Amino acid sequence: MEKIKNKRILSGIQPTGNLHLGNYLGAIKNWVNLNNDSECLFCIVDLHAITTWPKFDDLNIASREVLAGMIASGVCPKKNTIFIQSHIPEHAELAWIINCVSRIGWLNRMTQFKDKAGKNQEKVSSGLMVYPNLMAADILLYKATHVPTGEDQKQHLELTRDIAHKFNTDVGSEIFPLPEPVIQGPATRVMSLRNGTQKMSKSDISDMTRINLIDCNDTISEKIKKAKTDSGDFPVDKMELEERPEIKNLINIYASISGKNIEQVVENFSSTGFARFKAELTEILINEISPIREVIRELMTESQELDKILDDGSKKASLIAKPVIKEVFDAIGFNKRRDL
Ligand code: TYM
């Protein structure tokens, strides 16, 4: 994992309940590995979560669950700034400005909107359509230089760069750096355990499609046992994986957790087959996840501690956000705000 030095790293995660293996391998594990030498901000994006209008009494608990999952996975709340998006009003302020910079044509190209809206495009909230503008605001408000995410956010990050470039050009000043996407490792796109062409996701109605960080050992074992493979033998060559999405996914997960590369994993199991592979995959998953699960359980009994971490994080984030929004307001020519 390439370390990023002396830069400002920012990433975000929605408070939509417990974290799954995709969040962990695609994003959070990288956050832990990347952040030794740089300032890091991690935002729990509750404003994004309401684009699908969830049950509101769940949002607080869901934010704590995400925080607990992050800490249990190794994100240190002392070294990093972890905060809730809605605590910093400047996110919504900058998002409005970005709504006026970003083009409808750009938003129309966003594949995640098309996936989420499906056939219902006329009926979904307008928030869902401008979701990527809010995401750009999250990043640009802190002048982040690097944004580590899973593969699914790549298009949104490219849009963020276009927005930053257009804003800078329009106001004639290099206010925003163009943030670099950081999408790395063998598990940038962890797929469903039941369908290798669909992303592992919190919103899938079947829990058997994903491994949650709070799953008990028996559940992990059951889910891997039932994970879809195909009728062929274990692959003997990496090239075969392109045609075999379910196998590719399981091998990517194995490689990501074990630190081995894909070729090594294929070579290790090509003579022994799926039964041994699945048994070993189960074992390394349990070794990785069970300590995380236990810490999550413990932390979830300490809600005041968790809320204090988020309050402290908001204070620190606010110190960065306020001067940036002032700079943006000044560049646009808004009348001076007296409280800034
Ligand atoms: P969210 O909450 O869907 O996911 C959080 C992080 O987990 C990654 N991820 C995955 N990686 C690999 N395989 C998967 N199956 C998988 N599922 C999720 C995501 O790529 C993400 O890194 N729009 C963002 C949140 C966001 C954000 C931001 C991210 C809002 N503002 C600013 C970065 C910077 C989202 O919905 O992530």
XYZ file of C-alpha atoms and ligand atoms in Angstrom:
377
model
C 0.000 0.000 0.000
C 1.500 3.302 -1.125
C 1.638 5.807 1.771
C 0.488 9.358 1.200
C 2.660 11.942 2.929
C 1.783 15.406 4.179
C -1.504 15.631 2.348
C -5.088 15.979 3.421
C -7.073 12.781 3.042
C -10.860 12.825 3.214
C -13.424 10.113 2.775
C -17.073 9.584 3.613
C -19.438 6.793 4.509
C -23.209 6.667 4.778
C -24.828 5.850 8.127
C -26.983 3.115 6.709
C -26.461 0.532 9.447
C -23.721 -1.960 10.040
C -20.680 -2.088 7.820
C -20.009 -4.959 5.440
C -16.909 -6.536 3.945
C -17.090 -4.232 0.890
C -16.890 -1.114 3.079
C -14.077 -2.693 5.059
C -11.856 -4.028 2.246
C -12.754 -1.387 -0.353
C -12.425 1.641 1.915
C -11.836 1.463 5.669
C -8.859 -0.907 5.648
C -7.154 1.448 3.201
C -7.961 4.431 5.422
C -6.066 2.702 8.220
C -3.098 1.786 6.034
C -2.791 5.143 4.302
C -2.969 7.562 7.110
C 0.282 7.511 9.023
C 1.782 10.681 7.695
C -1.196 12.741 6.564
C -4.061 14.601 8.109
C -7.227 12.525 7.700
C -10.875 13.453 7.910
C -13.638 10.867 7.818
C -17.188 12.080 7.439
C -20.339 10.152 8.329
C -22.574 11.478 5.597
C -26.057 11.672 7.076
C -27.176 14.336 4.580
C -26.468 11.814 1.838
C -28.425 9.149 3.711
C -31.661 11.153 3.564
C -31.656 11.195 -0.242
C -33.527 7.893 0.045
C -35.642 9.175 2.981
C -34.933 6.457 5.573
C -36.580 5.986 8.985
C -35.254 8.970 10.911
C -35.092 7.423 14.375
C -32.458 5.045 13.010
C -29.965 7.670 11.868
C -28.328 8.321 15.244
C -27.837 4.666 16.024
C -26.661 3.984 12.491
C -24.056 6.770 12.795
C -22.776 5.269 16.039
C -22.652 1.819 14.421
C -20.556 3.181 11.570
C -18.243 4.993 13.984
C -17.860 1.863 16.121
C -17.102 -0.175 12.980
C -14.472 2.328 11.887
C -12.745 2.409 15.274
C -12.888 -1.380 15.622
C -11.287 -1.671 12.163
C -8.349 0.461 13.304
C -9.290 4.088 12.480
C -7.933 5.913 15.525
C -10.305 8.680 16.672
C -7.434 10.566 18.324
C -5.225 10.700 15.226
C -8.085 11.323 12.772
C -11.006 13.700 12.590
C -14.249 11.729 12.471
C -17.416 13.788 12.270
C -21.024 13.937 11.155
C -21.776 15.838 7.957
C -24.951 17.576 9.203
C -23.025 19.033 12.168
C -21.143 21.271 9.748
C -23.648 23.529 7.946
C -20.981 24.583 5.427
C -21.447 21.230 3.602
C -24.970 22.226 2.612
C -23.888 25.793 1.819
C -21.098 24.707 -0.502
C -23.332 22.036 -2.033
C -25.792 24.741 -3.085
C -23.033 26.706 -4.752
C -21.870 23.525 -6.476
C -25.446 22.897 -7.676
C -24.983 26.127 -9.613
C -21.570 25.099 -10.997
C -22.163 21.464 -11.913
C -24.040 20.813 -15.182
C -27.211 18.733 -15.570
C -25.482 16.917 -18.445
C -22.694 15.847 -16.064
C -25.193 14.523 -13.487
C -27.146 12.701 -16.179
C -24.084 10.592 -16.886
C -23.781 9.298 -13.296
C -24.307 5.538 -13.394
C -24.969 5.268 -9.654
C -28.004 7.535 -10.002
C -29.303 5.357 -12.824
C -28.739 2.197 -10.745
C -30.399 3.629 -7.637
C -33.321 5.281 -9.399
C -33.933 2.342 -11.736
C -37.152 2.696 -13.697
C -38.412 5.214 -11.138
C -36.388 8.231 -12.237
C -39.372 10.607 -12.145
C -40.297 9.624 -8.597
C -36.973 9.656 -6.719
C -35.952 12.743 -4.722
C -34.101 15.556 -6.436
C -31.542 15.065 -3.624
C -30.628 11.715 -5.162
C -29.915 13.435 -8.468
C -27.653 16.097 -6.920
C -26.058 13.602 -4.497
C -22.684 13.793 -6.357
C -22.667 17.599 -5.959
C -22.952 17.205 -2.177
C -20.158 14.639 -2.296
C -17.994 17.151 -4.194
C -18.801 19.716 -1.485
C -17.665 17.259 1.240
C -14.293 16.930 -0.459
C -13.711 20.499 -1.615
C -14.814 22.084 1.690
C -11.646 20.658 3.249
C -9.457 21.179 0.167
C -8.750 17.448 0.337
C -5.882 16.289 -1.863
C -6.618 12.543 -1.769
C -9.868 10.594 -1.513
C -9.632 6.857 -0.774
C -12.790 4.955 -1.760
C -13.990 1.789 -3.419
C -14.309 1.570 -7.207
C -18.015 2.519 -7.142
C -17.160 6.138 -6.263
C -14.714 6.650 -9.152
C -17.156 8.473 -11.401
C -18.226 10.792 -8.564
C -14.577 11.618 -7.872
C -13.952 12.440 -11.535
C -16.994 14.725 -11.420
C -15.570 16.407 -8.295
C -12.413 17.234 -10.234
C -14.460 18.702 -13.096
C -16.455 20.802 -10.625
C -13.297 22.054 -8.874
C -11.729 22.946 -12.203
C -14.830 24.794 -13.443
C -15.237 26.717 -10.181
C -11.568 27.767 -10.155
C -11.785 28.859 -13.788
C -15.086 30.707 -13.304
C -13.848 32.736 -10.317
C -10.349 33.121 -11.733
C -8.575 31.722 -8.678
C -7.122 28.299 -7.808
C -9.218 27.900 -4.662
C -9.719 24.145 -4.815
C -6.984 21.566 -5.418
C -8.076 18.826 -7.830
C -8.423 15.819 -5.507
C -6.772 12.523 -6.447
C -8.928 9.382 -6.207
C -7.147 6.608 -4.285
C -8.701 3.307 -5.351
C -6.280 0.508 -4.655
C -5.893 -3.115 -3.595
C -7.429 -6.367 -4.871
C -10.859 -5.679 -3.345
C -11.876 -2.256 -4.634
C -15.157 -3.777 -5.789
C -16.363 -6.574 -3.523
C -19.288 -8.346 -5.146
C -22.396 -10.035 -3.770
C -21.804 -13.600 -2.537
C -24.829 -14.744 -4.546
C -24.270 -12.844 -7.790
C -20.773 -11.976 -8.950
C -22.034 -9.210 -11.230
C -23.662 -7.199 -8.426
C -21.848 -5.104 -5.835
C -21.969 -6.245 -2.194
C -24.319 -3.717 -0.678
C -26.162 -2.783 2.510
C -29.333 -2.310 0.517
C -29.536 -5.859 -0.881
C -32.601 -7.469 0.708
C -30.815 -10.793 1.218
C -28.330 -10.838 4.096
C -26.710 -13.932 2.525
C -25.205 -11.677 -0.176
C -22.835 -9.950 2.236
C -20.560 -10.510 5.221
C -21.278 -7.931 7.914
C -18.603 -6.881 10.375
C -20.983 -7.915 13.173
C -21.664 -11.419 11.798
C -20.890 -14.233 14.241
C -18.451 -16.969 13.212
C -21.186 -19.482 12.373
C -22.921 -16.970 10.120
C -19.670 -16.193 8.275
C -19.065 -19.901 7.823
C -22.612 -20.473 6.539
C -22.420 -17.546 4.110
C -19.126 -18.736 2.594
C -20.403 -22.306 2.389
C -23.432 -21.073 0.446
C -21.499 -18.488 -1.613
C -22.129 -19.099 -5.284
C -19.372 -20.710 -7.328
C -19.825 -22.439 -10.679
C -19.665 -25.970 -12.003
C -16.031 -25.696 -13.184
C -12.869 -26.751 -11.330
C -10.776 -24.310 -9.333
C -9.019 -22.043 -11.864
C -5.444 -22.809 -12.832
C -4.750 -19.413 -14.386
C -5.646 -15.824 -13.426
C -6.954 -15.196 -16.967
C -9.846 -17.622 -16.350
C -11.251 -15.320 -13.682
C -12.532 -12.751 -16.179
C -15.224 -15.218 -17.252
C -15.984 -16.424 -13.713
C -17.161 -13.443 -11.618
C -18.172 -15.337 -8.468
C -14.826 -17.148 -8.244
C -12.947 -13.954 -9.015
C -14.754 -12.210 -6.152
C -13.928 -14.908 -3.599
C -10.291 -15.002 -4.713
C -10.059 -11.195 -4.509
C -11.429 -11.318 -0.957
C -8.922 -14.023 -0.035
C -6.047 -12.048 -1.597
C -7.047 -8.822 0.089
C -7.211 -10.338 3.568
C -4.183 -12.625 3.285
C -1.971 -10.013 1.594
C -1.148 -12.562 -1.158
C -1.494 -11.682 -4.821
C -4.082 -13.294 -7.093
C -1.517 -15.520 -8.873
C -0.335 -16.949 -5.539
C -3.896 -17.721 -4.440
C -4.702 -19.434 -7.746
C -1.506 -21.463 -7.545
C -2.126 -22.438 -3.887
C -5.545 -23.932 -4.513
C -5.528 -25.067 -8.155
C -4.597 -28.620 -7.175
C -6.785 -28.877 -4.072
C -10.061 -27.342 -5.275
C -12.958 -25.388 -3.848
C -13.573 -27.288 -0.612
C -10.157 -26.440 0.821
C -10.288 -22.927 -0.595
C -13.643 -22.184 1.043
C -12.496 -23.692 4.345
C -9.391 -21.482 4.373
C -11.319 -18.430 3.232
C -13.726 -18.969 6.128
C -10.847 -19.284 8.541
C -9.071 -16.086 7.470
C -12.366 -14.172 7.404
C -13.204 -15.273 10.924
C -9.702 -14.383 12.130
C -10.042 -10.934 10.585
C -13.631 -10.149 11.517
C -14.180 -11.694 14.943
C -11.897 -9.265 16.838
C -13.555 -6.344 15.000
C -17.014 -7.684 15.901
C -16.126 -7.944 19.578
C -14.839 -4.345 19.716
C -17.972 -3.101 17.901
C -20.167 -4.863 20.474
C -18.238 -3.300 23.339
C -18.217 0.194 21.806
C -21.957 0.105 21.116
C -22.544 -0.011 24.884
C -20.652 3.287 25.231
C -22.877 5.665 23.314
C -21.790 8.751 25.291
C -18.139 8.080 24.443
C -19.039 7.668 20.774
C -21.064 10.888 20.745
C -18.163 12.746 22.377
C -15.787 11.531 19.628
C -18.216 12.873 17.018
C -18.626 16.207 18.828
C -14.858 16.655 19.098
C -14.501 15.710 15.428
C -17.093 18.301 14.405
C -15.230 21.026 16.284
C -12.003 20.149 14.480
C -13.683 19.865 11.061
C -15.432 23.181 11.561
C -12.096 24.947 12.049
C -11.123 23.923 8.502
C -14.534 24.387 6.884
C -15.277 27.941 8.024
C -12.304 29.717 6.413
C -12.810 27.749 3.183
C -16.465 28.753 2.858
C -15.421 32.349 3.550
C -12.879 32.136 0.746
C -15.564 30.734 -1.570
C -18.113 33.418 -0.614
C -15.510 36.133 -1.154
C -14.540 34.677 -4.537
C -18.191 34.707 -5.656
C -18.675 38.200 -4.276
C -21.340 37.550 -1.645
C -21.816 40.270 0.900
C -19.461 39.690 3.856
C -20.835 37.422 6.596
C -20.258 39.015 9.970
C -19.729 35.765 11.909
C -16.798 34.574 9.776
P -20.924 4.224 0.885
O -21.451 4.604 2.216
O -21.817 3.526 -0.068
O -19.631 3.337 1.056
C -18.559 3.721 1.891
C -17.241 3.284 1.283
O -17.272 1.876 1.057
C -16.960 1.591 -0.309
N -17.735 0.447 -0.732
C -17.220 -0.611 -1.362
N -15.967 -0.897 -1.735
C -15.769 -2.087 -2.344
N -16.757 -2.971 -2.599
C -18.041 -2.722 -2.243
N -18.998 -3.610 -2.483
C -18.319 -1.489 -1.593
N -19.449 -0.931 -1.095
C -19.073 0.257 -0.589
C -17.365 2.853 -1.080
O -16.660 2.960 -2.290
C -16.997 3.935 -0.090
O -15.622 4.252 -0.209
N -20.986 8.466 -1.768
C -20.246 7.717 -0.790
C -20.029 8.449 0.516
C -19.418 9.809 0.415
C -18.054 10.102 0.161
C -17.963 11.520 0.251
C -16.945 9.326 -0.132
C -20.079 10.978 0.617
N -19.202 12.016 0.536
C -16.749 12.173 0.054
C -15.724 9.986 -0.326
C -15.653 11.387 -0.221
C -21.013 6.442 -0.471
O -22.181 6.347 -0.643
O -20.272 5.506 0.168
